[in-house]
Each structure stands twice: as structure tokens, then as C-alpha cells.
Short mmCIF file of C-alpha atoms in Angstrom, two decimals:
data_model
loop_
_atom_site.label_atom_id
_atom_site.label_comp_id
_atom_site.label_asym_id
_atom_site.label_seq_id
_atom_site.Cartn_x
_atom_site.Cartn_y
_atom_site.Cartn_z
CA MET A 6 18.96 18.25 -5.81
CA PRO A 7 21.29 15.31 -6.40
CA ASP A 8 21.71 13.93 -9.85
CA PHE A 9 19.50 10.90 -9.74
CA GLN A 10 20.17 10.13 -13.37
CA GLN A 11 23.05 7.96 -12.21
CA LEU A 12 20.54 5.83 -10.39
CA ALA A 13 18.90 4.60 -13.59
CA LYS A 14 22.29 3.62 -15.05
CA ASN A 15 23.45 1.68 -11.93
CA LYS A 16 21.13 -1.34 -12.04
CA ILE A 17 22.65 -3.04 -9.01
CA LEU A 18 22.06 0.11 -6.85
CA LEU A 19 18.53 0.50 -8.22
CA TRP A 20 17.53 -3.01 -7.48
CA SER A 21 19.28 -3.03 -4.11
CA LEU A 22 17.10 0.01 -3.27
CA ILE A 23 13.99 -1.72 -4.47
CA LEU A 24 14.83 -4.83 -2.38
CA THR A 25 15.58 -2.78 0.66
CA ILE A 26 12.29 -0.87 0.42
CA THR A 27 10.15 -3.93 -0.09
CA ILE A 28 11.82 -5.66 2.93
CA LEU A 29 11.12 -2.62 5.07
CA TRP A 30 7.58 -2.50 3.87
CA GLY A 31 7.19 -6.22 4.54
CA TYR A 32 8.54 -5.77 8.03
CA ALA A 33 6.18 -2.87 8.58
CA TRP A 34 3.30 -5.37 8.54
CA VAL A 35 4.93 -7.18 11.46
CA VAL A 36 5.38 -3.91 13.40
CA MET A 37 1.80 -2.91 12.70
CA LYS A 38 0.48 -6.14 14.06
CA ALA A 39 2.83 -5.98 17.12
CA SER A 40 1.87 -2.36 17.82
CA LEU A 41 -1.68 -3.44 18.92
CA GLU A 42 -0.14 -4.62 22.19
CA PHE A 43 0.56 -1.00 23.11
CA MET A 44 -2.28 1.12 21.76
CA GLY A 45 -5.53 0.96 19.64
CA PRO A 46 -5.32 0.66 15.94
CA PHE A 47 -6.55 4.11 15.10
CA THR A 48 -4.25 5.64 17.73
CA PHE A 49 -1.24 3.97 16.28
CA SER A 50 -2.19 5.12 12.73
CA ALA A 51 -2.56 8.72 14.04
CA PHE A 52 1.00 8.59 15.55
CA ARG A 53 2.44 6.87 12.49
CA PHE A 54 1.06 9.15 9.78
CA GLY A 55 1.45 12.27 11.97
CA THR A 56 5.14 11.38 12.19
CA GLY A 57 5.28 10.48 8.48
CA THR A 58 3.60 13.74 7.48
CA LEU A 59 6.06 15.81 9.50
CA THR A 60 9.04 13.96 7.86
CA LEU A 61 7.62 14.47 4.36
CA PHE A 62 7.05 18.22 4.82
CA LEU A 63 10.58 18.46 6.21
CA ILE A 64 11.81 16.78 2.92
CA LEU A 65 9.61 19.15 0.87
CA PHE A 66 11.22 22.05 2.79
CA LEU A 67 14.75 20.70 2.05
CA VAL A 68 14.07 20.37 -1.68
CA ARG A 69 12.30 23.80 -1.68
CA MET A 70 9.05 22.44 -2.99
CA GLY A 71 6.07 24.70 -2.00
CA PRO A 72 2.36 23.83 -1.79
CA PRO A 73 0.38 22.74 -4.80
CA PRO A 74 -2.08 25.13 -6.42
CA LYS A 75 -5.28 25.42 -4.33
CA LYS A 76 -7.39 24.05 -7.06
CA TYR A 77 -5.80 20.58 -6.37
CA TRP A 78 -6.39 20.63 -2.61
CA LYS A 79 -9.84 18.98 -2.80
CA HIS A 80 -8.47 16.27 -5.02
CA LEU A 81 -5.53 15.61 -2.62
CA ALA A 82 -8.10 15.54 0.22
CA VAL A 83 -10.04 12.80 -1.56
CA ILE A 84 -6.85 10.77 -2.32
CA GLY A 85 -5.69 11.27 1.32
CA PHE A 86 -9.01 10.09 2.62
CA LEU A 87 -9.04 6.97 0.51
CA GLN A 88 -5.34 5.98 0.29
CA THR A 89 -4.24 6.93 3.79
CA ALA A 90 -7.30 7.14 6.03
CA VAL A 91 -9.62 4.48 4.68
CA VAL A 92 -6.89 1.99 3.71
CA PHE A 93 -4.92 2.07 6.95
CA LEU A 94 -7.78 2.51 9.38
CA ALA A 95 -9.43 -0.57 7.80
CA VAL A 96 -6.18 -2.45 7.76
CA MET A 97 -5.15 -1.61 11.34
CA PHE A 98 -8.49 -2.63 12.72
CA ALA A 99 -8.43 -5.77 10.67
CA LEU A 100 -5.09 -6.82 12.06
CA LYS A 101 -6.78 -7.30 15.42
CA PHE A 102 -8.25 -10.49 13.87
CA VAL A 103 -6.02 -11.38 10.78
CA GLU A 104 -2.42 -12.40 10.71
CA ALA A 105 0.05 -9.84 9.35
CA GLY A 106 1.37 -12.02 6.49
CA LYS A 107 -2.05 -12.91 5.20
CA SER A 108 -3.19 -9.31 5.50
CA SER A 109 -0.27 -8.10 3.35
CA VAL A 110 -1.22 -10.46 0.54
CA LEU A 111 -4.89 -9.40 0.68
CA LEU A 112 -4.04 -5.74 0.51
CA TYR A 113 -1.61 -6.18 -2.41
CA SER A 114 -4.43 -7.62 -4.47
CA MET A 115 -4.87 -3.82 -5.23
CA PRO A 116 -3.53 -4.11 -8.83
CA MET A 117 -6.38 -6.40 -9.70
CA TRP A 118 -8.97 -4.01 -8.57
CA SER A 119 -7.06 -1.14 -10.23
CA SER A 120 -7.20 -2.95 -13.55
CA LEU A 121 -11.02 -3.41 -13.29
CA LEU A 122 -11.47 0.25 -12.34
CA ALA A 123 -9.23 1.43 -15.08
CA ALA A 124 -11.29 -0.43 -17.60
CA LYS A 125 -14.39 1.19 -16.32
CA PHE A 126 -13.33 4.83 -15.69
CA LEU A 127 -10.12 5.29 -17.83
CA GLY A 128 -11.28 3.39 -20.90
CA GLU A 129 -8.38 0.86 -20.67
CA LYS A 130 -9.05 -2.41 -22.31
CA LEU A 131 -9.20 -5.67 -20.45
CA ASN A 132 -7.12 -7.63 -22.76
CA LYS A 133 -6.83 -11.46 -22.50
CA TYR A 134 -3.81 -11.14 -20.13
CA LYS A 135 -5.71 -8.93 -17.76
CA ILE A 136 -8.81 -11.18 -17.82
CA ILE A 137 -6.65 -14.36 -17.19
CA GLY A 138 -4.68 -12.56 -14.47
CA LEU A 139 -7.74 -11.28 -12.76
CA ALA A 140 -9.40 -14.71 -12.79
CA ILE A 141 -6.30 -16.36 -11.36
CA GLY A 142 -5.91 -13.63 -8.80
CA MET A 143 -9.54 -14.03 -7.64
CA VAL A 144 -9.09 -17.72 -7.26
CA GLY A 145 -5.99 -16.99 -5.12
CA LEU A 146 -7.95 -14.60 -2.90
CA LEU A 147 -10.67 -17.22 -2.33
CA THR A 148 -8.06 -19.81 -1.57
CA ILE A 149 -6.44 -17.47 1.07
CA LEU A 150 -9.82 -16.70 2.55
CA GLY A 151 -10.67 -20.32 2.52
CA TRP A 152 -13.18 -22.12 0.27
CA ASP A 153 -15.12 -22.95 3.45
CA ILE A 154 -15.17 -19.33 4.39
CA TRP A 155 -18.85 -19.11 5.31
CA MET A 156 -18.96 -22.39 7.27
CA LYS A 157 -15.92 -23.06 9.38
CA GLN A 158 -13.93 -19.82 9.82
CA ASN A 159 -14.17 -17.46 12.78
CA LEU A 160 -16.60 -14.68 11.93
CA GLN A 161 -14.22 -12.02 13.22
CA VAL A 162 -11.49 -13.35 11.02
CA ILE A 163 -13.84 -13.33 8.01
CA PHE A 164 -14.83 -9.75 8.76
CA GLY A 165 -11.14 -8.68 9.07
CA GLU A 166 -10.25 -10.38 5.81
CA LEU A 167 -13.09 -8.71 3.90
CA LEU A 168 -12.17 -5.38 5.48
CA ILE A 169 -8.69 -5.70 4.09
CA VAL A 170 -10.06 -6.55 0.61
CA PHE A 171 -12.22 -3.44 1.00
CA ALA A 172 -9.05 -1.52 1.73
CA ALA A 173 -7.46 -2.85 -1.39
CA VAL A 174 -10.45 -1.70 -3.48
CA ALA A 175 -10.25 1.75 -1.87
CA TRP A 176 -6.54 1.94 -2.69
CA GLY A 177 -7.39 1.00 -6.26
CA VAL A 178 -10.01 3.74 -6.38
CA SER A 179 -7.52 6.28 -5.09
CA ASN A 180 -5.06 5.28 -7.87
CA ILE A 181 -7.69 5.92 -10.56
CA TYR A 182 -8.68 9.22 -8.95
CA TYR A 183 -5.00 10.19 -8.95
CA ARG A 184 -4.68 9.32 -12.69
CA ILE A 185 -7.78 11.45 -13.50
CA HIS A 186 -6.99 14.52 -11.44
CA VAL A 187 -3.44 15.10 -10.21
CA THR A 188 -1.00 13.33 -12.47
CA ASN A 189 0.67 16.64 -13.43
CA LEU A 190 1.79 17.34 -9.81
CA PRO A 191 5.13 16.05 -8.45
CA GLN A 192 4.60 12.66 -6.89
CA LEU A 193 6.50 13.68 -3.65
CA GLN A 194 4.19 16.70 -3.33
CA VAL A 195 1.22 14.46 -3.83
CA SER A 196 2.37 12.03 -1.19
CA ALA A 197 3.00 14.68 1.37
CA TRP A 198 -0.23 16.57 0.95
CA GLN A 199 -2.47 13.57 0.63
CA MET A 200 -0.93 12.15 3.78
CA LEU A 201 -1.58 15.42 5.53
CA PHE A 202 -5.30 15.27 4.69
CA GLY A 203 -5.51 11.63 5.37
CA THR A 204 -3.83 12.09 8.81
CA MET A 205 -6.47 14.70 9.66
CA ALA A 206 -9.17 12.14 8.96
CA ILE A 207 -7.36 9.47 11.06
CA ILE A 208 -6.98 11.87 13.96
CA LEU A 209 -10.72 12.63 13.81
CA ALA A 210 -11.51 8.88 13.74
CA THR A 211 -9.12 8.27 16.64
CA VAL A 212 -10.74 10.98 18.77
CA ILE A 213 -14.24 9.56 18.06
CA MET A 214 -13.42 5.85 18.51
CA GLU A 215 -10.46 5.59 20.87
CA TRP A 216 -10.36 8.81 23.00
CA GLY A 217 -9.40 7.90 26.56
CA GLU A 218 -8.18 4.40 25.75
CA PRO A 219 -4.73 3.47 27.28
CA VAL A 220 -1.59 4.12 25.27
CA ALA A 221 1.64 2.47 26.50
CA PHE A 222 4.69 4.57 25.51
CA THR A 223 7.80 2.29 25.79
CA PRO A 224 11.05 2.19 23.90
CA VAL A 225 9.45 -0.60 21.76
CA SER A 226 6.23 1.23 20.92
CA ILE A 227 8.13 4.45 20.14
CA PHE A 228 10.34 2.50 17.79
CA TYR A 229 7.27 1.09 16.04
CA VAL A 230 5.80 4.56 15.56
CA LEU A 231 9.12 6.01 14.29
CA PHE A 232 9.90 3.02 12.05
CA THR A 233 6.56 3.02 10.31
CA GLY A 234 6.11 6.83 10.24
CA VAL A 235 9.67 7.90 9.31
CA PHE A 236 11.15 4.85 7.44
CA ALA A 237 8.21 2.74 5.99
CA SER A 238 6.00 5.75 5.18
CA ALA A 239 8.04 8.98 4.54
CA ILE A 240 11.53 7.90 3.49
CA CYS A 241 10.52 4.72 1.65
CA PHE A 242 7.87 6.51 -0.23
CA THR A 243 10.16 9.35 -1.14
CA VAL A 244 12.85 6.92 -2.49
CA TRP A 245 10.16 4.93 -4.21
CA PHE A 246 8.86 8.01 -6.12
CA ILE A 247 12.37 8.66 -7.20
CA ILE A 248 12.79 5.03 -8.36
CA ILE A 249 9.51 4.94 -10.39
CA SER A 250 10.71 7.94 -12.34
CA TYR A 251 13.39 5.74 -13.86
CA ILE A 252 11.71 2.31 -14.24
CA ASP A 253 8.48 1.48 -16.05
CA MET A 254 5.31 1.09 -14.02
CA VAL A 255 4.86 -2.61 -14.97
CA THR A 256 8.22 -3.45 -13.42
CA ALA A 257 7.38 -1.17 -10.43
CA THR A 258 4.04 -2.92 -9.91
CA ILE A 259 5.46 -6.50 -10.12
CA SER A 260 8.38 -5.54 -7.76
CA THR A 261 5.95 -4.47 -5.04
CA LEU A 262 4.84 -8.12 -4.97
CA LEU A 263 7.88 -8.67 -2.92
CA VAL A 264 6.21 -6.93 0.05
CA PRO A 265 3.60 -9.53 0.77
CA ILE A 266 6.23 -12.25 0.31
CA PHE A 267 8.38 -10.59 2.95
CA GLY A 268 5.29 -9.99 4.98
CA LEU A 269 4.45 -13.65 5.03
CA LEU A 270 8.10 -14.75 5.75
CA LEU A 271 8.63 -12.24 8.46
CA GLY A 272 5.29 -12.89 10.08
CA TYR A 273 6.23 -16.53 10.21
CA LEU A 274 9.74 -15.89 11.62
CA ILE A 275 8.99 -13.05 14.03
CA LEU A 276 5.28 -13.46 15.00
CA ASP A 277 5.16 -17.31 14.61
CA GLU A 278 2.26 -17.04 12.22
CA ALA A 279 1.19 -20.21 10.38
CA LEU A 280 2.11 -20.67 6.74
CA THR A 281 -0.70 -23.04 5.72
CA ALA A 282 -0.95 -24.63 2.29
CA SER A 283 -4.02 -22.51 1.38
CA ILE A 284 -2.10 -19.29 2.29
CA LEU A 285 0.94 -20.29 0.29
CA ILE A 286 -0.99 -21.53 -2.74
CA GLY A 287 -3.41 -18.54 -2.67
CA SER A 288 -0.55 -16.08 -2.30
CA GLY A 289 1.24 -17.72 -5.29
CA LEU A 290 -1.99 -17.42 -7.39
CA VAL A 291 -2.46 -13.78 -6.44
CA ILE A 292 1.18 -12.97 -7.47
CA ILE A 293 1.00 -14.99 -10.66
CA GLY A 294 -2.32 -13.33 -11.57
CA ILE A 295 -0.95 -9.84 -11.03
CA ILE A 296 2.13 -10.58 -13.19
CA ILE A 297 0.02 -12.01 -15.95
CA ALA A 298 -2.30 -8.95 -15.72
CA GLN A 299 0.55 -6.59 -16.14
CA LYS A 300 1.86 -8.34 -19.28
CA LYS A 301 1.78 -6.25 -22.36
CA MET A 302 -0.13 -7.38 -25.42
CA PRO A 303 2.00 -8.21 -28.53
CA VAL A 304 1.80 -5.53 -31.21
CA ARG A 305 -0.09 -7.89 -33.67
CA ASP A 306 -2.64 -8.56 -31.02
CA LYS A 307 -3.24 -4.90 -30.35
CA ILE A 308 -3.67 -4.34 -34.12
CA ALA A 309 -6.23 -7.19 -34.22
CA GLU A 310 -8.28 -5.76 -31.43
#
């Protein structure tokens, strides 16, 4: 294995990698939306994560990392079902009705749900920063959805937006489940095996829901599958797991907020999606809320609690 210790010392390289990954993940939202012109949402997810799984297992082979102990397989299956199957089946279906930029912001509300779930199931305290951050983030979500959500918006759009919020909650649940059951496994190994199990569920859903539907294989659609499967899923996650081994999780969580920013910007530039005032204000509130929620309590405040 290469000596990745040098990565931690080279801040310019480290943050260049973070910026590159978040741009690629932001662009992935544009690609996911555009892919619906060529195939169904479940079919695309099956091709994407099938390709991603094969790539990750090739990486595991190259670094000589074998399978995890069998006692962890059921936990990895649960994580794969939640984090890969439920999240991306819900997101891809919702993208039929919701713009890519807005979708990315809604899904990346996940840290708020993780904070609530961590308080409930991990015994982590909801300090004043988390409470304020969650409140601001919820206001931001409502602003994105539209305060007149139940009166003037298209019902399909409302359904899609709520489906993405559901996906964000499922992602948060998978994070808590991971913390409880498999934190002692290598993260690359977890990523590969949970994606394998999740892909199995996605293929099953595709066979049930979209069997026989047309699929257009063109240079563009093949690029979409390869980009999201190889680059946005397998390679980006592999590099990301290396990065988070050398930076604190608060910094890592906050840096992922660049993804919906790039998602909004690229959706506007490439797909000609609207950047309304409510989307911009709501997105800003969500990002501010998550940053505040990740803020550490001063030592004196912790002692006073």
C-alpha cells in the first residue's frame, strides 16, 4: 500500500482531493437526472452500482483485502439495503419529478437526521448548537419545499421531495447502524460489501418494477453508467475513506456540504434548472444549520451540563 501519511501533511493536496471529489459528486446529480432519458431509474441504479461493486472488489483484490467475518454479513446487508438500495432507489425515482440541484440539497440534510438519531440510539447529547442547527436546517428544508407546499405545488413534485427527505432519513439510520455494529471493520471493506448487498436489492427491484422496459445504450448513456459507477461511486468513495482517516469527522461532514452547492450550480449551468430565491435561501439555511450542529461545545459548557 502507498504511504498515505504524506497526504495528511500536504494540506493543498488534501483539500484539492476533497474539492475534486465534491465536484464529481455534484456533477453526478446532473448525470443521474439526465440518465432518465435513456432508461428507468431502477435500471440505471442497477447498472451504476453493479459497475461500482465490481470496481470496489477489484480494488479490494489489488490491496489484498479479503472478505469480512461472516458474523458481519447480516449487518452489512442491512447497511447496503438502507444506504445503497433504499437511498438511491428513492432518489432516482424522485428525480423524475424533482430538479437535480434541489434533490442534492434535500438528500444532504442527512446530518440533521443523524444528529437526532444519534441522540436517541447512541446516547449523544443534543447540545444547544445541535438544537439551534437542527431548527435552522428544518426551516431551510421547509423553505426549499415551499411554505405553500400543500396548496400550490404539483403533487408529483411534493411526493418526489418527500421521497428524497425519506432517503436522507434512511441514510441517517444506516450511519447509526454502522456506528453500532461494524465500526471495527475497514471502511473500504464496508463500502464494497454493503454496495454488493445493496446492488442485489436494486437488481431485484429492477426486475420487479422495470423488467422489459426499453434501455437505450448509447455512448452518452454508457458514459453516465461508467462515470457514476466507477468514478462517483467506487473511486471517489475509496479516496474519501482514505481522506477521512486523516481529517476529523466534523471537517469531513462540513466539506460534504460542497456537494449540494455544486449540484445546484451544475444543475443550473447544464440542465438549465431554476435557482429560485426559496431554493437559494433554503439551501443556505440547511448548510448553516448543519455547520452549527457540528460545532463542538466549549469545555466549560460541557462541564456545566
